[in-house]
């Protein structure tokens, strides 16, 4: 394994699964209950904003009721005690990394806890429930939406992410199926730039073969075990 100085960790829905939040593509997951194009695209929002707000209001309530698990907490210990920089790039829109104490977190697909005005770009803490006729607190327009990145929209923090990948000695993917881009290409990109790559997932993902090492099992077991190895080394 390459020098484990600077570590970039990409997390997906699987790291929050044992906190009770549904994943997207596992059996019975979010995309088995909702059509992606209806609730996770700008077109779906334009067509039926009330349905999209209801979808995110439910997930916002579930995320608020969830608690960080041993995997989130292990990453907080890693960030606090590892001598090299630890950057978490999460595809998740819950705040479980922050609530576990992680500080260096990039939400590339946005956050349930934040609202966005499509008219003026203002962002503010999202209320528990949002509705199509909510007025933007800055410009008053009834153009508010969840501050999440839908399919076809540009993810957040791409320059920060690319800089972290370029400097990384180790890239770790945790709890992601590796099917959504640009995140799904990060392992290969990091490897090309000289990083070692490790997958920690319940089962082999779509691009497990692209990792130097892949370990499988529940995140609450294999993530703390890996962190203790790194901190012990
Ligand atoms: C963009 C919104 C341009 C927020 C989401 C054709 C080919 C290639 C690409 C494309 C294409 N057509 C279109 C695209 C681009 C598209 C894309 O990738 N489509 C895919 C489906 C083909 N991407 C985009 O549109 C992105 N934007 O490309 O803009 C651009 C790009 C760069 C620069 C300039 C311009 C925008 C993508 C964001 C879409 N928004 N969500 C929300 O509602 O949450 S994506 C959605 O999927 C979620 O955000 C989620 O985070 C994300 C990824 O899913 P995962 O997190 O991996 O979850 P999943 O259920 O899939 O997997 C869970 C994993 O956990 C499994 O592997 C499972 O085994 C594991 N697991 C389960 N339990 C456990 C566990 N592991 C450990 N322990 C456990 N207990």
Tab-separated table of C-alpha atoms and ligand atoms in Angstrom:
chain	number	residue	atom	x	y	z
A	1	UNK	CA	0.000	0.000	0.000
A	2	UNK	CA	1.338	3.478	-0.877
A	3	UNK	CA	2.369	5.941	1.844
A	4	UNK	CA	-0.793	6.637	3.812
A	5	UNK	CA	-0.009	10.311	4.376
A	6	UNK	CA	-2.874	12.145	2.687
A	7	UNK	CA	-6.088	10.148	2.566
A	8	UNK	CA	-9.168	10.927	0.448
A	9	UNK	CA	-12.272	8.988	1.445
A	10	UNK	CA	-15.314	8.810	-0.856
A	11	UNK	CA	-18.453	7.736	0.980
A	12	UNK	CA	-21.834	6.683	-0.359
A	13	UNK	CA	-25.184	5.599	1.020
A	14	UNK	CA	-23.732	2.337	2.380
A	15	UNK	CA	-21.913	4.105	5.219
A	16	UNK	CA	-25.256	5.412	6.502
A	17	UNK	CA	-27.172	2.143	5.952
A	18	UNK	CA	-26.540	0.888	9.512
A	19	UNK	CA	-27.823	4.227	10.803
A	20	UNK	CA	-31.153	3.236	9.263
A	21	UNK	CA	-30.993	5.380	6.111
A	22	UNK	CA	-31.908	3.532	2.927
A	23	UNK	CA	-29.407	3.043	0.128
A	24	UNK	CA	-30.402	3.677	-3.464
A	25	UNK	CA	-29.673	0.562	-5.470
A	26	UNK	CA	-29.864	-2.269	-2.953
A	27	UNK	CA	-32.982	-4.414	-3.009
A	28	UNK	CA	-35.908	-2.294	-1.831
A	29	UNK	CA	-33.760	0.832	-1.998
A	30	UNK	CA	-34.788	4.388	-2.743
A	31	UNK	CA	-34.814	3.878	-6.513
A	32	UNK	CA	-37.082	0.837	-6.111
A	33	UNK	CA	-39.656	3.080	-4.432
A	34	UNK	CA	-39.294	6.235	-6.531
A	35	UNK	CA	-38.498	6.786	-10.198
A	36	UNK	CA	-35.202	8.662	-10.402
A	37	UNK	CA	-36.471	10.929	-13.163
A	38	UNK	CA	-39.480	11.933	-11.014
A	39	UNK	CA	-37.595	12.979	-7.872
A	40	UNK	CA	-33.867	13.461	-8.662
A	41	UNK	CA	-33.826	15.525	-11.874
A	42	UNK	CA	-34.530	19.222	-12.595
A	43	UNK	CA	-37.229	18.088	-15.055
A	44	UNK	CA	-38.950	16.053	-12.353
A	45	UNK	CA	-38.912	19.058	-10.041
A	46	UNK	CA	-40.276	21.392	-12.728
A	47	UNK	CA	-43.024	18.904	-13.551
A	48	UNK	CA	-44.163	18.253	-9.985
A	49	UNK	CA	-42.350	20.292	-7.298
A	50	UNK	CA	-44.748	19.143	-4.571
A	51	UNK	CA	-43.815	15.489	-5.186
A	52	UNK	CA	-40.092	16.274	-5.072
A	53	UNK	CA	-40.438	18.364	-1.900
A	54	UNK	CA	-42.386	15.503	-0.284
A	55	UNK	CA	-39.615	13.055	-1.253
A	56	UNK	CA	-36.916	15.229	0.311
A	57	UNK	CA	-39.049	16.195	3.325
A	58	UNK	CA	-39.330	12.478	4.151
A	59	UNK	CA	-35.596	11.923	3.740
A	60	UNK	CA	-34.789	15.099	5.720
A	61	UNK	CA	-36.926	13.771	8.618
A	62	UNK	CA	-35.283	10.319	8.423
A	63	UNK	CA	-31.799	11.852	8.311
A	64	UNK	CA	-32.548	14.115	11.295
A	65	UNK	CA	-33.726	11.084	13.305
A	66	UNK	CA	-30.694	8.956	12.373
A	67	UNK	CA	-27.535	8.831	14.467
A	68	UNK	CA	-23.925	8.394	13.283
A	69	UNK	CA	-22.686	4.804	13.450
A	70	UNK	CA	-19.314	3.238	14.285
A	71	UNK	CA	-18.084	3.797	10.727
A	72	UNK	CA	-18.738	7.568	10.835
A	73	UNK	CA	-17.127	7.714	14.276
A	74	UNK	CA	-14.046	5.802	13.120
A	75	UNK	CA	-13.483	8.338	10.323
A	76	UNK	CA	-13.690	11.145	12.893
A	77	UNK	CA	-10.966	9.419	14.935
A	78	UNK	CA	-8.873	9.028	11.790
A	79	UNK	CA	-9.166	12.749	10.948
A	80	UNK	CA	-8.292	13.741	14.522
A	81	UNK	CA	-5.308	11.424	14.995
A	82	UNK	CA	-3.789	10.653	11.581
A	83	UNK	CA	-0.754	12.877	10.838
A	84	UNK	CA	-1.672	13.331	7.140
A	85	UNK	CA	-4.678	15.292	5.874
A	86	UNK	CA	-7.946	13.320	5.743
A	87	UNK	CA	-10.578	14.594	3.277
A	88	UNK	CA	-14.059	13.080	3.193
A	89	UNK	CA	-15.849	13.483	-0.152
A	90	UNK	CA	-19.397	12.320	0.417
A	91	UNK	CA	-22.156	11.602	-2.081
A	92	UNK	CA	-24.531	11.518	0.879
A	93	UNK	CA	-26.846	14.393	1.678
A	94	UNK	CA	-27.261	13.463	5.350
A	95	UNK	CA	-25.122	15.216	7.992
A	96	UNK	CA	-23.938	12.088	9.808
A	97	UNK	CA	-20.229	12.735	9.118
A	98	UNK	CA	-20.475	16.209	10.682
A	99	UNK	CA	-22.590	14.949	13.568
A	100	UNK	CA	-19.924	12.301	14.241
A	101	UNK	CA	-17.367	15.142	14.452
A	102	UNK	CA	-15.715	15.081	11.013
A	103	UNK	CA	-14.769	18.578	9.847
A	104	UNK	CA	-13.103	18.271	6.451
A	105	UNK	CA	-16.201	17.098	4.519
A	106	UNK	CA	-17.171	17.963	0.928
A	107	UNK	CA	-20.840	17.263	0.084
A	108	UNK	CA	-20.538	16.821	-3.674
A	109	UNK	CA	-24.277	16.054	-4.043
A	110	UNK	CA	-25.428	18.785	-1.650
A	111	UNK	CA	-27.178	18.530	1.715
A	112	UNK	CA	-30.741	17.898	2.906
A	113	UNK	CA	-30.160	20.443	5.678
A	114	UNK	CA	-29.759	23.298	3.215
A	115	UNK	CA	-32.257	25.090	0.965
A	116	UNK	CA	-31.481	26.924	-2.274
A	117	UNK	CA	-33.346	29.667	-4.128
A	118	UNK	CA	-33.387	28.853	-7.841
A	119	UNK	CA	-34.107	32.513	-8.595
A	120	UNK	CA	-31.312	34.321	-6.714
A	121	UNK	CA	-28.957	31.554	-5.559
A	122	UNK	CA	-29.436	32.333	-1.844
A	123	UNK	CA	-28.792	29.371	0.530
A	124	UNK	CA	-30.114	28.975	4.072
A	125	UNK	CA	-30.766	26.214	6.601
A	126	UNK	CA	-33.666	24.170	5.248
A	127	UNK	CA	-36.862	24.037	7.328
A	128	UNK	CA	-38.034	20.551	8.344
A	129	UNK	CA	-40.551	20.582	5.494
A	130	UNK	CA	-40.367	22.607	2.275
A	131	UNK	CA	-43.232	23.388	-0.122
A	132	UNK	CA	-43.441	24.832	-3.659
A	133	UNK	CA	-44.892	28.183	-2.522
A	134	UNK	CA	-42.260	28.837	0.161
A	135	UNK	CA	-40.802	32.295	-0.409
A	136	UNK	CA	-37.031	32.794	-0.574
A	137	UNK	CA	-35.974	34.720	2.571
A	138	UNK	CA	-33.658	36.879	0.420
A	139	UNK	CA	-35.593	37.726	-2.755
A	140	UNK	CA	-39.119	36.575	-1.898
A	141	UNK	CA	-39.501	34.407	-5.017
A	142	UNK	CA	-41.450	31.153	-4.682
A	143	UNK	CA	-38.480	29.330	-6.262
A	144	UNK	CA	-37.059	27.370	-3.338
A	145	UNK	CA	-35.669	23.835	-3.687
A	146	UNK	CA	-33.617	21.380	-1.679
A	147	UNK	CA	-29.915	22.206	-2.062
A	148	UNK	CA	-29.066	18.810	-3.558
A	149	UNK	CA	-27.417	17.988	-6.899
A	150	UNK	CA	-29.796	16.175	-9.260
A	151	UNK	CA	-28.864	14.109	-12.295
A	152	UNK	CA	-27.698	16.407	-15.070
A	153	UNK	CA	-26.544	19.068	-12.577
A	154	UNK	CA	-22.913	19.850	-11.811
A	155	UNK	CA	-21.748	18.391	-8.483
A	156	UNK	CA	-20.348	20.728	-5.832
A	157	UNK	CA	-16.705	21.127	-4.828
A	158	UNK	CA	-15.192	19.607	-7.968
A	159	UNK	CA	-12.050	21.758	-7.887
A	160	UNK	CA	-11.409	20.966	-4.207
A	161	UNK	CA	-12.004	17.291	-4.922
A	162	UNK	CA	-9.636	17.229	-7.900
A	163	UNK	CA	-6.933	18.963	-5.835
A	164	UNK	CA	-7.370	16.443	-3.003
A	165	UNK	CA	-7.195	13.510	-5.437
A	166	UNK	CA	-4.039	14.916	-7.042
A	167	UNK	CA	-2.337	15.140	-3.626
A	168	UNK	CA	-3.676	11.842	-2.243
A	169	UNK	CA	-1.427	8.995	-1.145
A	170	UNK	CA	-4.432	6.787	-0.487
A	171	UNK	CA	-7.977	6.808	-1.903
A	172	UNK	CA	-10.649	4.850	-0.030
A	173	UNK	CA	-14.229	4.250	-1.246
A	174	UNK	CA	-16.724	3.298	1.460
A	175	UNK	CA	-20.329	2.165	0.888
A	176	UNK	CA	-20.776	3.194	-2.725
A	177	UNK	CA	-21.890	1.123	-5.714
A	178	UNK	CA	-19.604	3.066	-8.068
A	179	UNK	CA	-22.350	3.774	-10.587
A	180	UNK	CA	-22.746	7.553	-10.414
A	181	UNK	CA	-20.287	9.878	-12.116
A	182	UNK	CA	-18.047	11.761	-11.673
A	183	UNK	CA	-17.583	10.064	-8.233
A	184	UNK	CA	-17.439	6.595	-9.793
A	185	UNK	CA	-14.291	7.581	-11.706
A	186	UNK	CA	-12.357	8.879	-8.689
A	187	UNK	CA	-10.618	5.578	-7.796
A	188	UNK	CA	-9.168	5.183	-11.266
A	189	UNK	CA	-8.249	8.889	-11.385
A	190	UNK	CA	-6.491	8.743	-8.006
A	191	UNK	CA	-4.610	5.574	-9.010
A	192	UNK	CA	-3.424	7.237	-12.218
A	193	UNK	CA	-2.095	10.087	-10.089
A	194	UNK	CA	-0.150	7.664	-7.906
A	195	UNK	CA	-2.464	6.921	-4.985
A	196	UNK	CA	-3.066	3.486	-3.514
A	197	UNK	CA	-6.757	2.512	-3.645
A	198	UNK	CA	-8.916	0.603	-1.166
A	199	UNK	CA	-12.592	-0.349	-1.341
A	200	UNK	CA	-14.522	-0.981	1.885
A	201	UNK	CA	-18.016	-2.145	0.929
A	202	UNK	CA	-20.649	-4.678	1.942
A	203	UNK	CA	-20.052	-6.543	-1.312
A	204	UNK	CA	-17.990	-6.019	-4.473
A	205	UNK	CA	-19.106	-2.840	-6.279
A	206	UNK	CA	-19.286	-2.193	-10.018
A	207	UNK	CA	-15.619	-1.232	-10.062
A	208	UNK	CA	-14.084	-3.350	-7.274
A	209	UNK	CA	-11.539	-4.721	-9.716
A	210	UNK	CA	-10.131	-1.224	-10.153
A	211	UNK	CA	-8.946	-1.087	-6.518
A	212	UNK	CA	-5.580	-2.332	-5.217
A	213	UNK	CA	-7.362	-3.858	-2.223
A	214	UNK	CA	-11.069	-4.539	-1.629
A	215	UNK	CA	-12.485	-5.636	1.709
A	216	UNK	CA	-16.111	-6.609	2.121
A	217	UNK	CA	-18.425	-6.578	5.109
A	218	UNK	CA	-20.649	-4.136	7.005
A	219	UNK	CA	-19.119	-0.661	7.347
A	220	UNK	CA	-19.555	-0.639	11.129
A	221	UNK	CA	-17.160	-3.592	11.274
A	222	UNK	CA	-14.638	-3.112	8.462
A	223	UNK	CA	-14.198	0.686	8.693
A	224	UNK	CA	-13.191	0.787	12.386
A	225	UNK	CA	-10.896	-2.212	11.785
A	226	UNK	CA	-9.179	-0.404	8.909
A	227	UNK	CA	-8.876	2.864	10.877
A	228	UNK	CA	-7.286	1.061	13.816
A	229	UNK	CA	-4.780	-0.487	11.379
A	230	UNK	CA	-3.883	2.924	9.936
A	231	UNK	CA	-3.608	4.578	13.366
A	232	UNK	CA	-1.631	1.670	14.726
A	233	UNK	CA	0.849	1.754	11.827
B	1	LIG	C1	-22.885	15.368	-13.862
B	1	LIG	C2	-29.251	13.456	-5.409
B	1	LIG	C3	-21.920	16.836	-15.474
B	1	LIG	C4	-29.209	13.733	-3.952
B	1	LIG	C5	-27.902	11.983	-6.744
B	1	LIG	C6	-23.955	7.885	-18.979
B	1	LIG	C7	-22.743	7.355	-18.616
B	1	LIG	C8	-22.003	7.897	-17.579
B	1	LIG	C9	-22.477	9.004	-16.872
B	1	LIG	C10	-23.697	9.514	-17.233
B	1	LIG	C11	-24.436	8.977	-18.283
B	1	LIG	N1	-25.568	9.696	-18.382
B	1	LIG	C12	-25.576	10.681	-17.451
B	1	LIG	C13	-24.432	10.579	-16.735
B	1	LIG	C14	-24.007	11.459	-15.611
B	1	LIG	C15	-24.777	11.102	-14.356
B	1	LIG	C16	-24.561	9.653	-13.999
B	1	LIG	O1	-23.509	9.290	-13.451
B	1	LIG	N2	-25.552	8.795	-14.270
B	1	LIG	C17	-25.373	7.387	-13.962
B	1	LIG	C18	-26.612	6.860	-13.233
B	1	LIG	C19	-25.096	6.649	-15.253
B	1	LIG	N3	-24.231	11.943	-13.312
B	1	LIG	C20	-24.733	13.188	-13.136
B	1	LIG	O2	-25.700	13.626	-13.720
B	1	LIG	C21	-23.979	14.049	-12.141
B	1	LIG	N4	-23.697	15.304	-12.782
B	1	LIG	O3	-22.368	14.387	-14.372
B	1	LIG	O4	-22.732	16.680	-14.316
B	1	LIG	C22	-20.595	17.309	-15.054
B	1	LIG	C23	-19.743	16.462	-14.330
B	1	LIG	C24	-18.489	16.910	-13.982
B	1	LIG	C25	-18.089	18.206	-14.332
B	1	LIG	C26	-18.952	19.052	-15.036
B	1	LIG	C27	-20.200	18.605	-15.393
B	1	LIG	C28	-24.818	14.318	-10.914
B	1	LIG	C29	-24.908	13.050	-10.100
B	1	LIG	C30	-25.647	13.338	-8.779
B	1	LIG	C31	-27.035	12.812	-8.873
B	1	LIG	N5	-27.716	12.962	-7.570
B	1	LIG	N6	-28.659	12.156	-5.665
B	1	LIG	C32	-29.986	12.655	-3.258
B	1	LIG	O5	-31.197	12.564	-3.507
B	1	LIG	O6	-29.348	11.922	-2.467
B	1	LIG	S1	-27.128	10.482	-7.053
B	1	LIG	C33	-27.507	9.274	-5.926
B	1	LIG	O7	-26.597	8.182	-6.199
B	1	LIG	C34	-27.212	9.648	-4.501
B	1	LIG	O8	-26.776	10.966	-4.327
B	1	LIG	C35	-26.085	8.694	-4.098
B	1	LIG	O9	-25.198	9.333	-3.273
B	1	LIG	C36	-25.472	8.400	-5.392
B	1	LIG	C37	-24.553	7.234	-5.466
B	1	LIG	O10	-25.182	6.106	-4.904
B	1	LIG	P1	-24.421	5.326	-3.731
B	1	LIG	O11	-24.136	6.286	-2.645
B	1	LIG	O12	-23.285	4.561	-4.296
B	1	LIG	O13	-25.563	4.375	-3.205
B	1	LIG	P2	-26.008	2.960	-3.819
B	1	LIG	O14	-27.309	2.600	-3.204
B	1	LIG	O15	-25.890	3.015	-5.300
B	1	LIG	O16	-24.883	1.948	-3.300
B	1	LIG	C38	-24.794	1.666	-1.915
B	1	LIG	C39	-23.568	0.787	-1.708
B	1	LIG	O17	-23.402	0.572	-0.309
B	1	LIG	C40	-23.682	-0.588	-2.360
B	1	LIG	O18	-22.478	-0.882	-3.037
B	1	LIG	C41	-23.879	-1.546	-1.172
B	1	LIG	O19	-23.254	-2.796	-1.406
B	1	LIG	C42	-23.185	-0.805	-0.068
B	1	LIG	N7	-23.701	-1.081	1.273
B	1	LIG	C43	-24.993	-1.292	1.644
B	1	LIG	N8	-25.057	-1.496	2.963
B	1	LIG	C44	-23.791	-1.405	3.451
B	1	LIG	C45	-22.925	-1.133	2.375
B	1	LIG	N9	-21.595	-1.002	2.517
B	1	LIG	C46	-21.100	-1.138	3.768
B	1	LIG	N10	-21.864	-1.389	4.860
B	1	LIG	C47	-23.198	-1.527	4.734
B	1	LIG	N11	-23.950	-1.793	5.830
